[in-house]
Short mmCIF file of C-alpha atoms in Angstrom, two decimals:
data_model
loop_
_atom_site.label_atom_id
_atom_site.label_comp_id
_atom_site.label_asym_id
_atom_site.label_seq_id
_atom_site.Cartn_x
_atom_site.Cartn_y
_atom_site.Cartn_z
CA MET A 1224 53.27 51.82 -231.96
CA THR A 1225 54.52 53.69 -228.90
CA TRP A 1226 57.95 54.17 -227.37
CA GLN A 1227 59.27 55.14 -223.95
CA ALA A 1228 62.49 56.57 -222.53
CA ASP A 1229 63.67 57.88 -219.16
CA ALA A 1230 65.50 61.00 -218.01
CA ASP A 1231 66.07 63.13 -214.92
CA LEU A 1232 64.99 66.27 -216.75
CA VAL A 1233 63.04 66.81 -219.97
CA VAL A 1234 63.53 70.24 -221.55
CA VAL A 1235 60.83 71.37 -223.99
CA GLY A 1236 62.36 73.92 -226.33
CA SER A 1237 65.83 74.58 -227.74
CA GLY A 1238 66.16 78.34 -227.43
CA VAL A 1239 68.27 80.38 -225.04
CA ALA A 1240 66.46 79.30 -221.86
CA GLY A 1241 66.08 75.64 -222.77
CA LEU A 1242 69.62 75.00 -223.98
CA THR A 1243 71.15 76.99 -221.11
CA ALA A 1244 69.20 74.85 -218.65
CA ALA A 1245 70.06 71.63 -220.47
CA LEU A 1246 73.79 72.41 -220.54
CA ASP A 1247 73.90 73.44 -216.89
CA ALA A 1248 71.85 70.42 -215.81
CA ALA A 1249 74.13 68.05 -217.70
CA GLU A 1250 77.15 69.65 -216.03
CA LEU A 1251 75.44 68.97 -212.69
CA GLY A 1252 75.20 65.27 -213.55
CA LEU A 1253 71.54 65.07 -214.59
CA ARG A 1254 70.38 62.90 -217.47
CA VAL A 1255 68.79 65.45 -219.82
CA VAL A 1256 66.66 65.06 -222.94
CA VAL A 1257 65.78 68.10 -225.07
CA VAL A 1258 62.58 68.04 -227.12
CA THR A 1259 61.96 70.49 -229.98
CA LYS A 1260 59.33 70.71 -232.69
CA ASP A 1261 61.67 71.55 -235.57
CA ALA A 1262 65.42 71.91 -235.88
CA THR A 1263 67.29 73.16 -232.84
CA ASP A 1264 67.67 76.66 -234.28
CA SER A 1265 64.06 77.13 -235.44
CA GLY A 1266 62.64 78.96 -232.42
CA SER A 1267 62.38 82.61 -231.48
CA THR A 1268 65.90 83.04 -230.10
CA ARG A 1269 67.58 83.04 -233.49
CA TRP A 1270 65.35 85.89 -234.69
CA ALA A 1271 66.29 88.24 -231.84
CA GLN A 1272 68.19 91.15 -233.37
CA GLY A 1273 68.87 93.89 -230.85
CA GLY A 1274 70.97 92.24 -228.18
CA VAL A 1275 71.25 91.48 -224.47
CA ALA A 1276 70.53 94.26 -221.98
CA VAL A 1277 73.11 93.86 -219.22
CA VAL A 1278 75.22 96.06 -216.96
CA LEU A 1279 78.74 94.65 -217.04
CA GLY A 1280 80.20 97.29 -214.74
CA ASP A 1281 82.62 98.87 -217.20
CA GLU A 1282 80.35 101.53 -218.67
CA PRO A 1283 80.68 104.89 -216.85
CA GLY A 1284 77.40 106.34 -215.66
CA ASP A 1285 75.42 103.10 -215.84
CA SER A 1286 74.47 100.75 -213.01
CA ILE A 1287 72.27 97.78 -212.23
CA ASP A 1288 70.08 100.13 -210.18
CA ALA A 1289 69.54 102.25 -213.30
CA HIS A 1290 68.69 99.14 -215.31
CA VAL A 1291 66.21 98.14 -212.61
CA ALA A 1292 64.63 101.60 -212.69
CA ASP A 1293 64.24 101.50 -216.48
CA THR A 1294 62.67 98.03 -216.30
CA LEU A 1295 60.19 99.09 -213.63
CA THR A 1296 59.23 102.18 -215.62
CA ALA A 1297 58.62 100.16 -218.78
CA GLY A 1298 56.62 97.55 -216.84
CA ALA A 1299 54.00 100.18 -215.94
CA GLY A 1300 53.50 99.23 -212.31
CA LEU A 1301 53.13 95.46 -212.69
CA CYS A 1302 56.74 94.30 -212.41
CA ASP A 1303 57.79 92.46 -209.26
CA PRO A 1304 60.64 94.69 -207.98
CA VAL A 1305 62.28 91.76 -206.19
CA ALA A 1306 62.27 89.69 -209.38
CA VAL A 1307 63.60 92.58 -211.44
CA ALA A 1308 66.51 93.26 -209.06
CA SER A 1309 67.34 89.57 -208.68
CA ILE A 1310 67.36 88.65 -212.38
CA LEU A 1311 69.21 91.76 -213.57
CA ALA A 1312 71.85 91.38 -210.85
CA ASP A 1313 72.62 87.85 -212.10
CA GLY A 1314 72.94 89.06 -215.69
CA PRO A 1315 76.70 89.66 -215.82
CA ALA A 1316 77.54 86.16 -214.57
CA ALA A 1317 75.06 84.59 -217.02
CA VAL A 1318 76.59 86.50 -219.93
CA ALA A 1319 80.08 85.46 -218.82
CA THR A 1320 79.00 81.81 -218.90
CA LEU A 1321 77.53 82.27 -222.37
CA ARG A 1322 80.78 83.82 -223.63
CA ALA A 1323 82.72 80.93 -222.11
CA ARG A 1324 80.51 78.63 -224.19
CA GLY A 1325 81.67 80.35 -227.35
CA ALA A 1326 79.30 83.26 -227.99
CA ARG A 1327 81.10 86.15 -229.68
CA PHE A 1328 79.81 89.68 -229.14
CA ASP A 1329 80.75 92.73 -231.17
CA ALA A 1330 83.64 94.70 -229.65
CA ASP A 1331 84.75 98.31 -229.81
CA ALA A 1332 88.27 99.52 -230.59
CA THR A 1333 89.44 98.74 -227.05
CA GLY A 1334 88.14 95.17 -227.14
CA ARG A 1335 85.24 95.84 -224.77
CA PRO A 1336 81.76 94.68 -225.84
CA ASP A 1337 80.21 97.31 -228.09
CA ARG A 1338 76.92 98.71 -226.80
CA THR A 1339 73.84 100.28 -228.24
CA ARG A 1340 70.73 101.83 -226.72
CA GLU A 1341 67.13 100.77 -227.26
CA GLY A 1342 63.69 102.04 -226.36
CA GLY A 1343 63.09 102.69 -222.66
CA HIS A 1344 66.79 102.51 -221.74
CA THR A 1345 68.50 105.57 -220.29
CA ALA A 1346 71.98 104.24 -221.07
CA PHE A 1347 73.93 102.37 -223.74
CA ARG A 1348 73.83 98.88 -222.16
CA VAL A 1349 72.70 96.52 -224.93
CA ILE A 1350 75.52 94.27 -226.13
CA HIS A 1351 75.08 92.70 -229.55
CA ALA A 1352 76.56 90.24 -232.02
CA GLY A 1353 76.85 90.28 -235.79
CA GLY A 1354 75.49 93.81 -235.81
CA ASP A 1355 71.84 92.82 -235.55
CA ALA A 1356 72.15 89.03 -235.40
CA THR A 1357 72.52 88.57 -231.64
CA GLY A 1358 69.95 85.81 -231.31
CA ALA A 1359 71.47 83.84 -234.17
CA GLU A 1360 74.92 84.02 -232.55
CA ILE A 1361 73.60 82.97 -229.13
CA GLU A 1362 71.73 80.07 -230.68
CA ARG A 1363 74.80 79.03 -232.68
CA ALA A 1364 76.97 78.98 -229.58
CA LEU A 1365 74.48 77.08 -227.45
CA VAL A 1366 73.70 74.50 -230.14
CA ALA A 1367 77.42 73.88 -230.62
CA ALA A 1368 77.95 73.55 -226.87
CA ALA A 1369 75.01 71.13 -226.64
CA ASP A 1370 76.44 68.78 -229.24
CA GLY A 1371 76.19 65.32 -227.72
CA LEU A 1372 73.16 65.98 -225.53
CA PRO A 1373 70.17 63.71 -226.31
CA LEU A 1374 67.95 65.75 -228.61
CA LEU A 1375 64.57 64.84 -230.10
CA THR A 1376 63.81 67.04 -233.09
CA GLY A 1377 60.44 66.92 -234.82
CA HIS A 1378 58.67 66.02 -231.57
CA VAL A 1379 55.82 68.02 -230.07
CA ALA A 1380 54.93 67.92 -226.37
CA VAL A 1381 51.27 66.96 -225.91
CA ASP A 1382 50.71 66.78 -222.15
CA ALA A 1383 52.54 66.56 -218.86
CA LEU A 1384 52.19 63.11 -217.35
CA ARG A 1385 51.26 63.24 -213.66
CA ASP A 1386 51.00 60.77 -210.83
CA GLU A 1387 48.19 60.32 -208.31
CA ARG A 1388 49.53 63.21 -206.20
CA GLY A 1389 49.41 65.57 -209.18
CA ALA A 1390 53.20 65.74 -209.48
CA VAL A 1391 54.86 65.60 -212.87
CA ALA A 1392 56.03 62.16 -213.93
CA GLY A 1393 57.07 62.83 -217.51
CA LEU A 1394 55.86 64.00 -220.88
CA ALA A 1395 53.59 62.61 -223.60
CA LEU A 1396 54.80 63.40 -227.13
CA LEU A 1397 54.07 62.92 -230.79
CA ASP A 1398 56.85 62.57 -233.35
CA ASP A 1399 56.75 64.08 -236.84
CA ALA A 1400 54.84 61.03 -238.10
CA GLY A 1401 52.20 61.31 -235.37
CA ARG A 1402 53.50 58.34 -233.39
CA PRO A 1403 52.98 58.73 -229.62
CA GLY A 1404 55.78 58.34 -227.12
CA THR A 1405 56.49 58.82 -223.44
CA LEU A 1406 59.44 60.37 -221.66
CA ARG A 1407 59.36 59.34 -218.00
CA ALA A 1408 61.01 61.98 -215.80
CA PRO A 1409 60.42 63.61 -212.41
CA ALA A 1410 61.12 67.06 -213.87
CA VAL A 1411 59.88 68.83 -217.01
CA LEU A 1412 61.09 72.28 -218.00
CA LEU A 1413 58.89 74.30 -220.36
CA ALA A 1414 61.09 76.62 -222.42
CA SER A 1415 58.91 76.65 -225.51
CA GLY A 1416 58.55 80.37 -226.17
CA GLY A 1417 55.49 82.55 -226.58
CA TYR A 1418 52.26 82.70 -228.54
CA GLY A 1419 52.76 85.27 -231.28
CA GLN A 1420 51.01 83.01 -233.78
CA LEU A 1421 47.73 84.00 -232.11
CA TYR A 1422 47.87 86.93 -234.52
CA SER A 1423 47.86 87.09 -238.29
CA SER A 1424 50.99 89.25 -238.43
CA THR A 1425 53.87 88.60 -236.03
CA THR A 1426 57.64 88.66 -235.70
CA ASN A 1427 57.48 85.14 -234.24
CA PRO A 1428 58.30 81.93 -236.12
CA GLU A 1429 55.66 79.31 -236.85
CA THR A 1430 56.68 77.40 -233.72
CA SER A 1431 55.35 80.13 -231.37
CA THR A 1432 51.90 78.67 -230.77
CA GLY A 1433 51.69 78.78 -226.98
CA ASP A 1434 52.13 75.03 -226.49
CA GLY A 1435 53.97 75.42 -223.20
CA VAL A 1436 51.46 77.76 -221.57
CA ALA A 1437 48.59 75.51 -222.68
CA LEU A 1438 50.33 72.38 -221.37
CA ALA A 1439 51.00 74.05 -218.01
CA LEU A 1440 47.39 75.18 -217.66
CA ARG A 1441 46.13 71.68 -218.42
CA ALA A 1442 48.55 70.32 -215.79
CA GLY A 1443 47.06 72.57 -213.12
CA ALA A 1444 49.49 75.50 -213.13
CA ALA A 1445 48.40 79.14 -213.24
CA ALA A 1446 49.25 81.73 -215.88
CA ALA A 1447 49.30 85.49 -215.38
CA ASP A 1448 49.63 88.74 -217.35
CA LEU A 1449 48.49 87.00 -220.54
CA GLU A 1450 46.69 90.13 -221.73
CA PHE A 1451 50.00 91.95 -222.10
CA VAL A 1452 51.04 91.01 -225.62
CA GLN A 1453 53.78 93.35 -226.74
CA PHE A 1454 53.58 94.62 -230.30
CA HIS A 1455 56.94 95.58 -231.73
CA PRO A 1456 56.61 99.08 -233.19
CA THR A 1457 58.78 98.59 -236.26
CA VAL A 1458 58.23 95.57 -238.46
CA LEU A 1459 59.04 95.85 -242.15
CA PHE A 1460 55.90 96.63 -244.16
CA ASP A 1461 55.94 95.50 -247.78
CA GLY A 1462 52.21 95.23 -248.35
CA PRO A 1463 49.40 93.35 -246.61
CA ALA A 1464 50.70 89.99 -245.48
CA THR A 1465 50.28 87.39 -242.79
CA GLY A 1466 52.66 85.12 -240.93
CA ARG A 1467 56.13 86.03 -239.71
CA ARG A 1468 57.23 89.52 -240.69
CA PRO A 1469 60.84 90.82 -240.74
CA LEU A 1470 61.78 92.80 -237.65
CA VAL A 1471 63.51 96.18 -237.83
CA THR A 1472 65.41 96.19 -234.57
CA GLU A 1473 64.89 98.95 -232.03
CA ALA A 1474 68.64 99.52 -232.10
CA VAL A 1475 68.18 101.34 -235.42
CA ARG A 1476 66.37 104.05 -233.47
CA GLY A 1477 68.98 103.72 -230.75
CA GLU A 1478 71.61 104.74 -233.29
CA GLY A 1479 69.61 107.81 -234.34
CA ALA A 1480 66.87 106.83 -236.80
CA VAL A 1481 63.53 108.63 -236.38
CA LEU A 1482 59.90 107.82 -237.16
CA LEU A 1483 58.00 109.83 -239.77
CA ASP A 1484 54.39 109.79 -240.91
CA ARG A 1485 53.53 109.61 -244.59
CA ALA A 1486 53.82 113.40 -244.87
CA GLY A 1487 57.41 113.19 -243.62
CA ARG A 1488 56.66 114.67 -240.19
CA ARG A 1489 58.13 113.36 -236.93
CA PHE A 1490 55.34 112.41 -234.55
CA MET A 1491 57.01 110.99 -231.43
CA THR A 1492 58.31 114.37 -230.23
CA GLY A 1493 56.06 115.49 -227.39
CA VAL A 1494 54.49 112.03 -226.97
CA HIS A 1495 57.13 110.88 -224.49
CA PRO A 1496 60.31 112.40 -223.02
CA LEU A 1497 62.37 109.77 -224.86
CA ALA A 1498 60.56 110.51 -228.15
CA ASP A 1499 61.45 107.81 -230.71
CA LEU A 1500 63.17 105.79 -227.98
CA ALA A 1501 60.12 105.59 -225.72
CA PRO A 1502 59.13 102.14 -224.40
CA ARG A 1503 57.66 99.83 -227.01
CA ASP A 1504 54.07 100.08 -225.85
CA VAL A 1505 54.19 103.87 -226.16
CA VAL A 1506 55.71 103.84 -229.64
CA ALA A 1507 53.43 101.07 -230.95
CA ALA A 1508 50.34 102.89 -229.68
CA ALA A 1509 51.53 106.19 -231.15
CA ILE A 1510 52.09 104.59 -234.55
CA THR A 1511 48.64 103.00 -234.42
CA ARG A 1512 47.05 106.36 -233.61
CA ARG A 1513 48.92 108.10 -236.44
CA LEU A 1514 47.85 105.41 -238.92
CA ALA A 1515 44.23 105.89 -237.85
CA GLU A 1516 44.52 109.66 -238.14
CA THR A 1517 46.12 109.64 -241.59
CA GLY A 1518 44.52 106.55 -243.11
CA ALA A 1519 47.97 105.29 -244.08
CA ASP A 1520 49.04 101.64 -244.11
CA CYS A 1521 52.43 102.32 -242.53
CA VAL A 1522 54.77 104.93 -241.11
CA TYR A 1523 58.44 105.31 -241.99
CA LEU A 1524 61.71 104.83 -240.15
CA ASP A 1525 64.27 107.28 -241.50
CA ALA A 1526 67.78 105.88 -241.03
CA ARG A 1527 69.41 107.75 -243.92
CA ALA A 1528 71.63 109.76 -241.58
CA LEU A 1529 73.22 106.65 -240.07
CA ASP A 1530 76.74 105.82 -241.20
CA GLY A 1531 77.52 102.26 -242.22
CA PHE A 1532 73.92 101.01 -242.07
CA ALA A 1533 74.60 97.85 -244.08
CA SER A 1534 77.49 96.74 -241.87
CA ARG A 1535 75.88 97.73 -238.55
CA PHE A 1536 72.49 96.19 -239.37
CA PRO A 1537 73.13 93.50 -241.98
CA THR A 1538 69.99 91.50 -241.17
CA VAL A 1539 67.69 94.51 -241.49
CA TYR A 1540 69.52 95.70 -244.60
CA ALA A 1541 69.12 92.31 -246.31
CA ALA A 1542 65.40 92.17 -245.46
CA CYS A 1543 64.87 95.67 -246.84
CA ARG A 1544 66.75 94.94 -250.05
CA ALA A 1545 64.78 91.74 -250.52
CA ALA A 1546 61.61 93.87 -250.36
CA GLY A 1547 63.01 96.34 -252.90
CA ILE A 1548 63.82 99.03 -250.32
CA ASP A 1549 67.20 100.75 -249.96
CA PRO A 1550 67.38 102.01 -246.34
CA VAL A 1551 70.50 104.02 -247.13
CA ARG A 1552 68.58 106.17 -249.62
CA GLU A 1553 64.92 105.97 -248.54
CA PRO A 1554 62.92 105.66 -245.30
CA ILE A 1555 61.89 102.15 -244.30
CA PRO A 1556 58.12 101.48 -244.25
CA VAL A 1557 57.20 99.96 -240.88
CA THR A 1558 54.15 99.00 -238.85
CA PRO A 1559 53.59 97.26 -235.48
CA ALA A 1560 53.17 93.48 -235.25
CA ALA A 1561 52.70 90.97 -232.42
CA HIS A 1562 56.09 90.33 -230.88
CA TYR A 1563 56.38 89.15 -227.27
CA ALA A 1564 54.25 87.63 -224.54
CA CYS A 1565 54.99 89.58 -221.35
CA GLY A 1566 53.02 87.05 -219.30
CA GLY A 1567 53.00 83.29 -219.11
CA VAL A 1568 53.19 80.41 -216.65
CA VAL A 1569 53.55 81.70 -213.10
CA THR A 1570 56.88 80.69 -211.57
CA ASP A 1571 58.97 81.64 -208.59
CA LEU A 1572 62.48 83.02 -209.01
CA ALA A 1573 63.86 79.49 -209.24
CA GLY A 1574 61.59 78.56 -212.16
CA ARG A 1575 59.17 76.39 -210.17
CA THR A 1576 55.46 76.39 -211.05
CA ALA A 1577 52.69 75.41 -208.62
CA VAL A 1578 52.83 71.83 -209.98
CA PRO A 1579 55.60 69.75 -208.36
CA GLY A 1580 58.16 68.77 -210.98
CA LEU A 1581 56.99 71.30 -213.58
CA TYR A 1582 59.29 74.26 -214.31
CA ALA A 1583 59.21 77.11 -216.83
CA ALA A 1584 61.79 79.59 -218.12
CA GLY A 1585 62.04 82.16 -220.88
CA GLU A 1586 59.12 83.71 -222.73
CA VAL A 1587 56.76 80.91 -221.67
CA ALA A 1588 57.17 81.95 -218.03
CA ARG A 1589 55.94 84.87 -215.97
CA THR A 1590 58.60 85.69 -213.36
CA GLY A 1591 57.50 89.28 -212.70
CA LEU A 1592 60.38 90.79 -214.67
CA HIS A 1593 58.35 92.27 -217.53
CA GLY A 1594 55.11 93.46 -215.95
CA ALA A 1595 52.80 95.13 -218.45
CA ASN A 1596 55.49 95.84 -221.02
CA ARG A 1597 58.91 94.22 -221.49
CA LEU A 1598 61.92 96.52 -221.62
CA ALA A 1599 63.81 95.96 -224.87
CA SER A 1600 66.47 93.21 -224.81
CA ASN A 1601 65.61 91.99 -221.32
CA SER A 1602 64.26 88.76 -222.77
CA LEU A 1603 67.54 87.11 -223.78
CA LEU A 1604 68.99 88.06 -220.40
CA GLU A 1605 66.03 86.48 -218.59
CA GLY A 1606 66.45 83.29 -220.60
CA LEU A 1607 70.12 83.04 -219.70
CA VAL A 1608 69.59 83.73 -216.01
CA MET A 1609 66.46 81.64 -215.48
CA GLY A 1610 67.69 78.74 -217.60
CA GLY A 1611 70.69 78.40 -215.33
CA ARG A 1612 68.59 78.77 -212.20
CA VAL A 1613 66.17 76.03 -213.25
CA ALA A 1614 69.03 73.58 -213.77
CA ARG A 1615 70.28 74.21 -210.25
CA THR A 1616 66.73 74.06 -208.86
CA VAL A 1617 65.98 70.69 -210.46
CA ALA A 1618 69.23 69.29 -209.11
CA ALA A 1619 68.36 70.52 -205.62
CA ASP A 1620 64.73 69.37 -205.78
CA ARG A 1621 65.77 65.82 -206.67
CA THR A 1622 67.05 65.39 -203.14
CA VAL A 1623 63.79 66.44 -201.44
CA LEU A 1624 60.94 65.51 -203.80
CA PRO A 1625 59.59 61.93 -203.69
CA PRO A 1626 59.85 59.91 -206.90
CA PRO A 1627 56.79 59.91 -209.17
CA GLY A 1628 54.05 57.40 -208.42
CA PRO A 1629 51.66 55.57 -210.79
CA LEU A 1630 50.62 57.62 -213.80
CA VAL A 1631 47.20 59.20 -214.24
CA ALA A 1632 46.15 59.12 -217.89
CA PRO A 1633 45.73 62.60 -219.45
CA ALA A 1634 42.45 63.60 -221.05
CA PRO A 1635 42.21 62.10 -224.55
CA ALA A 1636 40.65 65.16 -226.21
CA MET A 1637 41.30 68.90 -226.30
CA ARG A 1638 39.15 71.89 -227.21
CA THR A 1639 40.19 73.07 -230.66
CA ALA A 1640 39.11 75.74 -233.14
CA PRO A 1641 40.51 76.24 -236.66
CA ARG A 1642 43.66 78.37 -236.57
CA PRO A 1643 42.52 80.94 -239.16
CA VAL A 1644 39.36 81.59 -237.13
CA VAL A 1645 41.40 82.15 -233.97
CA GLN A 1646 43.94 84.41 -235.68
CA ARG A 1647 41.33 86.57 -237.38
CA ALA A 1648 39.36 87.00 -234.16
CA MET A 1649 42.45 87.90 -232.11
CA THR A 1650 43.88 90.25 -234.73
CA HIS A 1651 40.60 92.11 -235.07
CA ALA A 1652 39.67 92.38 -231.38
CA ALA A 1653 42.76 91.85 -229.21
CA GLY A 1654 45.53 93.81 -230.91
CA ILE A 1655 46.50 97.39 -230.11
CA GLY A 1656 43.20 98.91 -229.01
CA ARG A 1657 40.55 96.67 -227.44
CA ASP A 1658 37.05 97.16 -226.10
CA ALA A 1659 34.48 95.08 -224.26
CA ALA A 1660 32.25 94.51 -227.28
CA GLY A 1661 35.10 93.36 -229.51
CA LEU A 1662 36.60 91.07 -226.88
CA ALA A 1663 33.22 89.48 -226.17
CA ALA A 1664 32.53 89.00 -229.86
CA ALA A 1665 35.94 87.40 -230.41
CA SER A 1666 35.34 85.05 -227.48
CA ASP A 1667 31.97 84.04 -228.94
CA THR A 1668 33.54 83.48 -232.36
CA VAL A 1669 36.26 81.22 -230.99
CA GLU A 1670 33.82 79.32 -228.76
CA ALA A 1671 31.38 78.75 -231.63
CA ALA A 1672 34.14 77.22 -233.74
CA THR A 1673 35.53 75.01 -230.95
CA VAL A 1674 35.14 71.25 -230.93
CA LEU A 1675 36.57 68.42 -228.85
CA ALA A 1676 39.24 66.46 -230.68
CA ALA A 1677 42.17 64.21 -229.85
CA PRO A 1678 45.26 65.72 -231.53
CA VAL A 1679 47.00 63.25 -233.79
CA ASP A 1680 49.81 65.46 -235.10
CA ARG A 1681 51.73 68.67 -234.43
CA SER A 1682 49.14 70.86 -236.12
CA GLY A 1683 46.41 69.49 -233.88
CA VAL A 1684 48.42 70.14 -230.72
CA GLU A 1685 49.23 73.67 -231.87
CA ASP A 1686 45.64 74.48 -232.82
CA ALA A 1687 44.44 73.30 -229.41
CA ALA A 1688 47.07 75.45 -227.71
CA LEU A 1689 46.17 78.54 -229.74
CA THR A 1690 42.49 78.01 -228.99
CA LEU A 1691 43.13 77.79 -225.26
CA LEU A 1692 45.49 80.79 -225.32
CA ALA A 1693 42.98 82.87 -227.26
CA GLN A 1694 40.28 82.17 -224.70
CA ALA A 1695 42.68 82.90 -221.82
CA VAL A 1696 43.96 86.17 -223.31
CA LEU A 1697 40.41 87.31 -224.05
CA ALA A 1698 39.29 86.48 -220.50
CA ALA A 1699 42.18 88.44 -218.97
CA ALA A 1700 41.81 91.36 -221.38
CA GLY A 1701 38.11 91.57 -220.69
CA THR A 1702 38.72 91.61 -216.96
CA ARG A 1703 41.34 94.37 -217.01
CA THR A 1704 39.14 97.43 -217.49
CA GLU A 1705 41.96 99.95 -217.83
CA SER A 1706 44.81 100.78 -220.19
CA ARG A 1707 48.26 99.80 -218.93
CA GLY A 1708 51.45 99.03 -220.80
CA SER A 1709 50.80 96.92 -223.88
CA HIS A 1710 47.12 96.44 -222.92
CA VAL A 1711 45.15 99.34 -224.41
CA ARG A 1712 41.39 99.50 -223.83
CA THR A 1713 39.72 102.15 -225.98
CA ASP A 1714 36.65 102.02 -223.72
CA PHE A 1715 38.84 102.43 -220.61
CA PRO A 1716 41.68 104.65 -221.84
CA ASP A 1717 43.04 105.62 -218.42
CA ARG A 1718 45.35 103.70 -216.12
CA ASP A 1719 43.76 102.66 -212.81
CA ASP A 1720 46.28 102.49 -209.99
CA VAL A 1721 43.61 102.09 -207.32
CA TRP A 1722 42.00 98.75 -208.14
CA GLN A 1723 44.04 97.21 -210.96
CA VAL A 1724 47.60 97.15 -209.73
CA GLN A 1725 47.99 93.39 -209.48
CA SER A 1726 48.22 90.62 -212.02
CA ILE A 1727 45.27 88.68 -213.35
CA GLU A 1728 45.76 84.94 -212.94
CA ILE A 1729 44.14 82.36 -215.21
CA VAL A 1730 43.52 78.71 -214.38
CA LEU A 1731 41.34 76.03 -215.96
CA ASP A 1732 38.05 74.97 -214.44
CA ALA A 1733 36.82 71.38 -214.27
CA GLY A 1734 35.61 71.60 -217.86
CA GLY A 1735 38.94 72.81 -219.18
CA GLN A 1736 37.81 76.40 -219.66
CA PRO A 1737 40.08 79.31 -218.66
CA VAL A 1738 38.72 81.34 -215.76
CA VAL A 1739 40.01 84.32 -213.79
CA ARG A 1740 41.17 83.20 -210.36
CA GLN A 1741 42.71 86.33 -208.99
CA ALA A 1742 42.14 89.92 -210.01
CA ARG A 1743 41.22 93.32 -208.72
CA VAL A 1744 38.77 94.97 -211.05
CA ALA A 1745 37.44 98.49 -211.16
CA GLY A 1746 34.92 99.11 -208.40
CA ALA A 1747 35.92 96.08 -206.31
CA ALA A 1748 35.53 96.44 -202.57
#
């Protein structure tokens, strides 16, 4: 049994980017339907702890230009300066809209938003809510504001429907019982998050399986910077485990906590001018090196000197206490884990992809803001800004784009490997520290386990997406023969600013395999 419905805009994902776009589009008079795999608050947004990096203009000594400079530094030469300046400049207005929708940020004694500092920032510009529950507060406010919008929970997006011209004409879905359905629409926004579930240990929820990037690639869009998977330096370590791990927000270090090795020695001093507050790629790599040198399973974050830890960081405190750790009296054991996809579906600064009618915003998209390494707390800001821009873009495009024509049936089968095989291969070969032999072996392992299958439920769609993303990340990582940002090649440890200063783009060939379309590699003429 199948079903069909119509809309002006279908939004895939109910996080900060998706709900912002849906709300703005509805205010512009568009008929909007939001599709989400679980409950509306089950995605990555609710887990964001640190805050929103934004220059509101009332903090002496800080400026948007300084925020831009910090972002470009963290991005290690691969940010698009125009994108960085444009998105950060629109941040204050986007935050004002969010506050008007009911989001409540922590305030200081004067009533101004309280601020903290995180890794890579040269100023206190990160506003937060609930101490370390910023994402949860943003999600709460947006879900409440979206009450009344058509919302399909328990539905997974399978493929973009396209017409004979290749333009988007809607979305094919499966509900939680595996029943297929169709949403006819001239515009589809992918706001489905990243692909942290490629790895055995991640800060991401179970929903982060790369569905949006995979769907966009199958629809003919390009992806870029997929090799730059950011590993958060400080995830709570309470023994070997897989799946989602509790995050220890970077703001803990921003308030004065320091990293120690198992002998109790600080090890970030001398590694970077900002020491423990260096950009995430620097800190994660330094921790990984120290673990290799000492043979330890974790390092320690010493926050014992911080006043009011439990009230300032209630989420972290609760996670520590649940693991039997008292952060007020003992250092917190931490280790890096997969956290954020710096790359994604290539879009312009209005959220358009190369496929007419297909848009992307948030972690699923690659705007050029993050480059090789995202600056802490720029992600929520990007979701707010780009979600609003996509809504306005879709409204404008309706007046110039022709209506969709007859549908072209999507391919019935997808290439799929078992999820545990994919996760083990990626964790072993494509984490922090990669080399040609390991990447090639991982690619062979995934390919050997891959079969053609028609997905009949959510798990099948997710496994197909993870398989495609694994192959794409491995292809990009194998092509980039240098170390830059969150991409560390042990066989090419140096950064190459002669031949490798542009993004690697991935598209699918006629057989559905990811291939490199655009790249400068070492030694190219």
